[in-house]
Amino acid sequence: MLLRSKKGRYGYVQLHNPPVNAIGREMRAALLDAVEWAESENLERVILSGEGHGFAAGADASEFDYAPEPPHLPDVLTRIEKSAVHWIAAIHGVALGGGAEIALACRYRVARPDAQIGFPEVILGVVPGAGGTQRLPRLVGVKAALSLIPTGKSMRGSDALNIRLVDALSEDPVSYAEMINSEWLDMAVPSGELNTGEAREEDFEEARKFASRKMPGQSAPAVAIDLLALASTTDLEEGMLEERRTFLHLREGTEAKALRHLFFAERGAKKPKTITAKPMDVATVAVVGGGTMGAGIAYAMLNAGLHVVLLETDPDAVERASSSIGNLLASSQKRGLISDQERQGMWSRLSATTDYAAASKAELAIEAVFESMDVKREVFKKLEAVVPRDAVLATNTSYLDVNEIAAGLDDPTRLIGLHFFAPAYIMKLLEIVRGDRTSDTALATGYALAKSLRKIPVVSGVCDGFIGNRILARYREAADTILMDGSNPWEIDEAMEDFGYAMGPYAAQDLSGLDIAHANRRRQDLTRNPLRRYIPIADRMVNEGRLGRKTSVGWYRYPGGNGKVIDPLVEDLVREEARFAGVARCEIAGEEVQRRLLLAMINEAANILWEGIAEKASDIDLVTVHGYGFPRNRGGLMHYADTLGVRKILEELSTLAAEDKIAWEPSPLFSELATTNTSIVDWRSEMPAANSTLMRSRRG
Ligand code: 3HC
Ligand code: NAI
């Protein structure tokens, strides 16, 4: 856990817990030992650094589900701070959370300019628990601390020097620490003994506003702000006691559990355990179609350093696509996301043309053309004729059958779905669709691409809408039923916003356009169970030209193209449709709206899991949070479902099924879970991808 050595009166302690030097019980105990060792050896200084890629990534979050065991980090750090031996933090790589708190307790801090220092605890639903909220404001002032701790942001070593979070910069912090003059060290006042300086109420107010905008519904940022305020009015010891009490309380709460679950799910998603094939080396990507999605995908690829050949149908479309990408680049530069040099580099790696032969060197080709089986099949025929024989082919289809697309290829094993979300250069989620014949190489290439694009990959089997859009379709269907039976769109939206969605289902539809879902329903007309209850209200909206924001009128009205307002005509329209359908509408409470919509999604997601479309429940959590606005602090749909409990879900679904068996029949997954007493998230969480055929055979 620690590597220890000494040279003369200098001690060297290295944190050693690969891969990120997370600080767990053993390391805390070893640090405490090291303090005693340094004192007993009568050392003059200890230079503390991290082994491997960084200093320390913070407390070991996997311990947070268990009772805290001594020695506790705040006590260890108080020992370091008060020790007669001066400890110097020599920081390279990350010093995050508890890692940064160790540095704060040291007498002196030297960092590499490219080090990453910060306090991401609020992202895990907690606050710093080892003195961060009390020592940091004493060291850098309250205002600077407010910009770090409640936001969870980290900063580079060079910026940390500007706010005096570190004392010096060096490419070789350990050597620098050896050179520090002993008298300086003697004079350096421990951060805990400093004064926080003046705290202005407007700085706190601004921080509170920022937190509620950026992390809506989450309590940790506001609590962190209160603790920073406390630092100005109390002494270190009392402040630390309050901080520790708060940290432990938050750590056990539902919010922190949910955020922790997502933290580990996000990390787990990046490392598929069963795909061992080597990915294709991709340097050039062909993107076919430069509309909404194609332009965004091209931008994301360019931003990852790849060359892009963009193919369009005619010169005008080439021109439109190029100018969309040019605009994206310019606006990124304006927002400071890329430099002028980077913009120029990205632009120079783009070529746009109608000539498919230009794709002859592409190791990966992805189509984002119209959502039509015929158009997509034709595009792949043309691609097959030009790209290298081992190039991977990908479709960005939202709903079409990837197996059917693959069936039109000479080599169906090289096709995968790469389902990006709009805007493709911002949204983190990437559904990687595995067709029945998709090769491991194609899948591995999808994963490698996700990594270079910094996306969160989730593998989905083939079904209508894959994981995310299939759940979305059921959500909307359940909402439409409530609409018909008694609520207005804005009442349903309000209920889901109260649950934590930034936007309810109707406001969201207005944003994406009602025509997309309408086209999808028409595609499903042939296969829909004729006995399934069908709500025609959305069709009528489309027939009346109410397509959402794009027509300034949808479920809401958008006078002047912005700012949504309630439209009484929609209420009339809904009432009329209910009369046509012979439905006696009645008031439905907000909680009932929430209950039904959530249960509808949970049941659909359970079927997705049961059928092996999703490999594990945490993948569904990632999809719902990163693609569909499910509130992050609830941990994703399946984690939330577990908080309700399998038996309760089964009971409620059975009650609803008595009303409408087709819509609400409980997924077979719940009976199995109830019998085996397993939570949803734990069910086959280690299921290898290769076993998905076994899972498919379970389909009931
Ligand atoms: N606790 C436990 N495990 C951690 C961890 C932590 N704090 N940080 C990272 N890990 C694990 C990951 O789960 C992953 O494990 P796996 O290989 O089994 O999947 C492994 O370390 C590597 O992590 P990444 O895949 O994320 O590696 P990257 O190189 O992409 O990123 C990182 C490294 C920037 C350090 C990133 O992991 C990170 O941001 N970690 C979280 C940092 C954090 O939140 N620290 C605060 C913890 S709370 C705290 O310190 C409380 C204190 O105030 C008392
Ligand atoms: P879009 O209509 O904005 O763009 C489609 C583009 O494809 C047009 O520029 C068109 O000129 C071009 N095109 C059509 N046929 C072509 C051909 N044979 N060769 C080259 N270019 C051709 O459509 P959008 O929204 O970008 O959707 C594209 C695909 O992405 C669809 O399959 C859609 O389902 C999917 N998708 C869309 C999402 C969205 O939010 N819009 C999200 C995720 C997937």
mmCIF file of C-alpha atoms in Angstrom, residues 305-461:
data_model
loop_
_atom_site.group_PDB
_atom_site.id
_atom_site.type_symbol
_atom_site.label_atom_id
_atom_site.label_comp_id
_atom_site.label_asym_id
_atom_site.label_seq_id
_atom_site.Cartn_x
_atom_site.Cartn_y
_atom_site.Cartn_z
ATOM 1 C CA GLY A 305 -8.201 13.092 -34.347
ATOM 2 C CA LEU A 306 -9.675 10.900 -37.093
ATOM 3 C CA HIS A 307 -9.895 11.660 -40.813
ATOM 4 C CA VAL A 308 -13.437 11.877 -42.122
ATOM 5 C CA VAL A 309 -14.741 11.332 -45.630
ATOM 6 C CA LEU A 310 -18.296 12.602 -45.705
ATOM 7 C CA LEU A 311 -20.529 11.269 -48.487
ATOM 8 C CA GLU A 312 -23.708 12.967 -49.601
ATOM 9 C CA THR A 313 -26.160 12.619 -52.441
ATOM 10 C CA ASP A 314 -25.501 15.738 -54.529
ATOM 11 C CA PRO A 315 -23.257 18.817 -54.552
ATOM 12 C CA ASP A 316 -25.825 20.951 -52.732
ATOM 13 C CA ALA A 317 -26.077 18.404 -49.936
ATOM 14 C CA VAL A 318 -22.251 18.227 -49.791
ATOM 15 C CA GLU A 319 -22.183 21.987 -49.437
ATOM 16 C CA ARG A 320 -24.850 21.961 -46.703
ATOM 17 C CA ALA A 321 -23.092 19.218 -44.759
ATOM 18 C CA SER A 322 -19.691 20.947 -45.001
ATOM 19 C CA SER A 323 -21.119 24.208 -43.842
ATOM 20 C CA SER A 324 -22.929 22.533 -40.891
ATOM 21 C CA ILE A 325 -19.650 20.991 -39.770
ATOM 22 C CA GLY A 326 -17.829 24.283 -40.343
ATOM 23 C CA ASN A 327 -20.427 26.018 -38.148
ATOM 24 C CA LEU A 328 -20.032 23.430 -35.403
ATOM 25 C CA LEU A 329 -16.275 23.949 -35.483
ATOM 26 C CA ALA A 330 -16.599 27.726 -35.399
ATOM 27 C CA SER A 331 -19.029 27.685 -32.502
ATOM 28 C CA SER A 332 -16.796 25.290 -30.539
ATOM 29 C CA GLN A 333 -13.890 27.645 -31.053
ATOM 30 C CA LYS A 334 -16.027 30.595 -29.983
ATOM 31 C CA ARG A 335 -16.971 28.763 -26.799
ATOM 32 C CA GLY A 336 -13.314 28.082 -26.085
ATOM 33 C CA LEU A 337 -13.658 24.312 -26.484
ATOM 34 C CA ILE A 338 -11.070 24.145 -29.252
ATOM 35 C CA SER A 339 -8.287 26.482 -30.307
ATOM 36 C CA ASP A 340 -8.013 28.049 -33.749
ATOM 37 C CA GLN A 341 -5.195 25.632 -34.529
ATOM 38 C CA GLU A 342 -7.313 22.650 -33.502
ATOM 39 C CA ARG A 343 -10.214 23.927 -35.597
ATOM 40 C CA GLN A 344 -7.970 24.229 -38.617
ATOM 41 C CA GLY A 345 -6.553 20.745 -38.006
ATOM 42 C CA MET A 346 -10.029 19.257 -37.771
ATOM 43 C CA TRP A 347 -11.175 21.060 -40.898
ATOM 44 C CA SER A 348 -8.144 19.850 -42.827
ATOM 45 C CA ARG A 349 -8.960 16.232 -41.930
ATOM 46 C CA LEU A 350 -12.443 16.529 -43.453
ATOM 47 C CA SER A 351 -13.291 15.869 -47.066
ATOM 48 C CA ALA A 352 -16.865 15.947 -48.328
ATOM 49 C CA THR A 353 -17.925 14.557 -51.654
ATOM 50 C CA THR A 354 -20.548 12.613 -53.615
ATOM 51 C CA ASP A 355 -17.927 10.153 -54.825
ATOM 52 C CA TYR A 356 -18.008 6.914 -52.818
ATOM 53 C CA ALA A 357 -14.553 5.989 -54.176
ATOM 54 C CA ALA A 358 -13.172 8.564 -51.719
ATOM 55 C CA ALA A 359 -13.981 6.048 -48.958
ATOM 56 C CA SER A 360 -11.532 3.483 -50.327
ATOM 57 C CA LYS A 361 -9.191 3.827 -47.330
ATOM 58 C CA ALA A 362 -11.816 3.992 -44.590
ATOM 59 C CA GLU A 363 -11.397 1.313 -41.930
ATOM 60 C CA LEU A 364 -14.865 2.176 -40.641
ATOM 61 C CA ALA A 365 -17.912 3.467 -42.512
ATOM 62 C CA ILE A 366 -21.014 4.656 -40.713
ATOM 63 C CA GLU A 367 -24.243 5.640 -42.382
ATOM 64 C CA ALA A 368 -26.613 8.296 -41.056
ATOM 65 C CA VAL A 369 -28.962 8.561 -44.032
ATOM 66 C CA PHE A 370 -32.774 8.611 -44.001
ATOM 67 C CA GLU A 371 -34.475 6.054 -41.767
ATOM 68 C CA SER A 372 -35.464 3.763 -44.628
ATOM 69 C CA MET A 373 -34.464 0.129 -45.082
ATOM 70 C CA ASP A 374 -34.191 0.536 -48.863
ATOM 71 C CA VAL A 375 -32.025 3.648 -48.689
ATOM 72 C CA LYS A 376 -29.741 2.123 -46.058
ATOM 73 C CA ARG A 377 -29.339 -1.164 -47.945
ATOM 74 C CA GLU A 378 -28.460 0.701 -51.103
ATOM 75 C CA VAL A 379 -25.870 2.771 -49.242
ATOM 76 C CA PHE A 380 -24.214 -0.347 -47.822
ATOM 77 C CA LYS A 381 -24.078 -1.950 -51.270
ATOM 78 C CA LYS A 382 -22.184 1.076 -52.529
ATOM 79 C CA LEU A 383 -19.910 1.095 -49.477
ATOM 80 C CA GLU A 384 -19.098 -2.593 -49.815
ATOM 81 C CA ALA A 385 -17.886 -1.940 -53.345
ATOM 82 C CA VAL A 386 -15.304 0.617 -52.255
ATOM 83 C CA VAL A 387 -14.128 0.152 -48.664
ATOM 84 C CA PRO A 388 -11.356 -2.347 -47.741
ATOM 85 C CA ARG A 389 -12.563 -5.940 -47.324
ATOM 86 C CA ASP A 390 -11.974 -5.902 -43.576
ATOM 87 C CA ALA A 391 -13.479 -2.469 -42.911
ATOM 88 C CA VAL A 392 -16.219 -2.360 -40.288
ATOM 89 C CA LEU A 393 -19.607 -1.091 -41.434
ATOM 90 C CA ALA A 394 -21.994 0.644 -39.062
ATOM 91 C CA THR A 395 -25.538 1.930 -39.126
ATOM 92 C CA ASN A 396 -26.884 4.758 -36.995
ATOM 93 C CA THR A 397 -30.460 3.562 -37.420
ATOM 94 C CA SER A 398 -32.814 4.376 -34.559
ATOM 95 C CA TYR A 399 -35.279 1.545 -35.060
ATOM 96 C CA LEU A 400 -34.599 -0.519 -38.186
ATOM 97 C CA ASP A 401 -33.697 -4.197 -37.921
ATOM 98 C CA VAL A 402 -29.902 -4.448 -38.000
ATOM 99 C CA ASN A 403 -30.126 -8.140 -38.961
ATOM 100 C CA GLU A 404 -32.220 -7.238 -41.977
ATOM 101 C CA ILE A 405 -29.706 -4.588 -43.020
ATOM 102 C CA ALA A 406 -26.888 -7.122 -42.538
ATOM 103 C CA ALA A 407 -28.700 -9.700 -44.662
ATOM 104 C CA GLY A 408 -28.142 -7.460 -47.685
ATOM 105 C CA LEU A 409 -24.353 -7.504 -47.229
ATOM 106 C CA ASP A 410 -21.836 -9.906 -48.753
ATOM 107 C CA ASP A 411 -20.251 -10.158 -45.301
ATOM 108 C CA PRO A 412 -22.906 -9.583 -42.623
ATOM 109 C CA THR A 413 -20.404 -10.203 -39.811
ATOM 110 C CA ARG A 414 -18.831 -6.803 -40.270
ATOM 111 C CA LEU A 415 -21.999 -4.806 -39.592
ATOM 112 C CA ILE A 416 -22.750 -3.239 -36.233
ATOM 113 C CA GLY A 417 -25.161 -0.597 -35.129
ATOM 114 C CA LEU A 418 -23.582 2.540 -33.722
ATOM 115 C CA HIS A 419 -26.553 4.405 -32.351
ATOM 116 C CA PHE A 420 -25.455 7.928 -31.503
ATOM 117 C CA PHE A 421 -27.675 10.429 -29.729
ATOM 118 C CA ALA A 422 -28.284 13.997 -30.825
ATOM 119 C CA PRO A 423 -26.188 16.088 -30.674
ATOM 120 C CA ALA A 424 -23.699 13.319 -31.444
ATOM 121 C CA TYR A 425 -20.645 15.350 -30.450
ATOM 122 C CA ILE A 426 -22.055 16.088 -26.990
ATOM 123 C CA MET A 427 -24.186 13.168 -25.846
ATOM 124 C CA LYS A 428 -22.079 10.619 -23.984
ATOM 125 C CA LEU A 429 -24.102 7.523 -24.769
ATOM 126 C CA LEU A 430 -23.352 5.190 -27.670
ATOM 127 C CA GLU A 431 -25.503 2.103 -28.137
ATOM 128 C CA ILE A 432 -23.464 -0.530 -29.927
ATOM 129 C CA VAL A 433 -25.904 -2.866 -31.608
ATOM 130 C CA ARG A 434 -24.844 -6.457 -31.949
ATOM 131 C CA GLY A 435 -26.590 -8.244 -34.810
ATOM 132 C CA ASP A 436 -27.002 -12.008 -34.786
ATOM 133 C CA ARG A 437 -23.959 -12.373 -37.017
ATOM 134 C CA THR A 438 -21.843 -9.431 -35.884
ATOM 135 C CA SER A 439 -18.200 -10.458 -35.396
ATOM 136 C CA ASP A 440 -16.231 -9.818 -32.232
ATOM 137 C CA THR A 441 -13.803 -7.718 -34.271
ATOM 138 C CA ALA A 442 -16.612 -5.408 -35.335
ATOM 139 C CA LEU A 443 -17.806 -5.151 -31.720
ATOM 140 C CA ALA A 444 -14.297 -4.566 -30.414
ATOM 141 C CA THR A 445 -13.884 -1.812 -33.017
ATOM 142 C CA GLY A 446 -17.112 -0.215 -31.803
ATOM 143 C CA TYR A 447 -15.770 -0.241 -28.242
ATOM 144 C CA ALA A 448 -12.403 1.156 -29.287
ATOM 145 C CA LEU A 449 -14.143 3.915 -31.199
ATOM 146 C CA ALA A 450 -16.317 4.722 -28.175
ATOM 147 C CA LYS A 451 -13.159 5.022 -26.112
ATOM 148 C CA SER A 452 -11.477 7.400 -28.531
ATOM 149 C CA LEU A 453 -14.677 9.480 -28.747
ATOM 150 C CA ARG A 454 -14.925 9.412 -24.908
ATOM 151 C CA LYS A 455 -18.394 7.909 -25.083
ATOM 152 C CA ILE A 456 -20.085 5.501 -22.718
ATOM 153 C CA PRO A 457 -20.720 2.342 -24.745
ATOM 154 C CA VAL A 458 -23.623 0.011 -24.076
ATOM 155 C CA VAL A 459 -24.186 -3.125 -26.121
ATOM 156 C CA SER A 460 -27.717 -3.830 -27.251
ATOM 157 C CA GLY A 461 -29.176 -6.803 -29.059
#
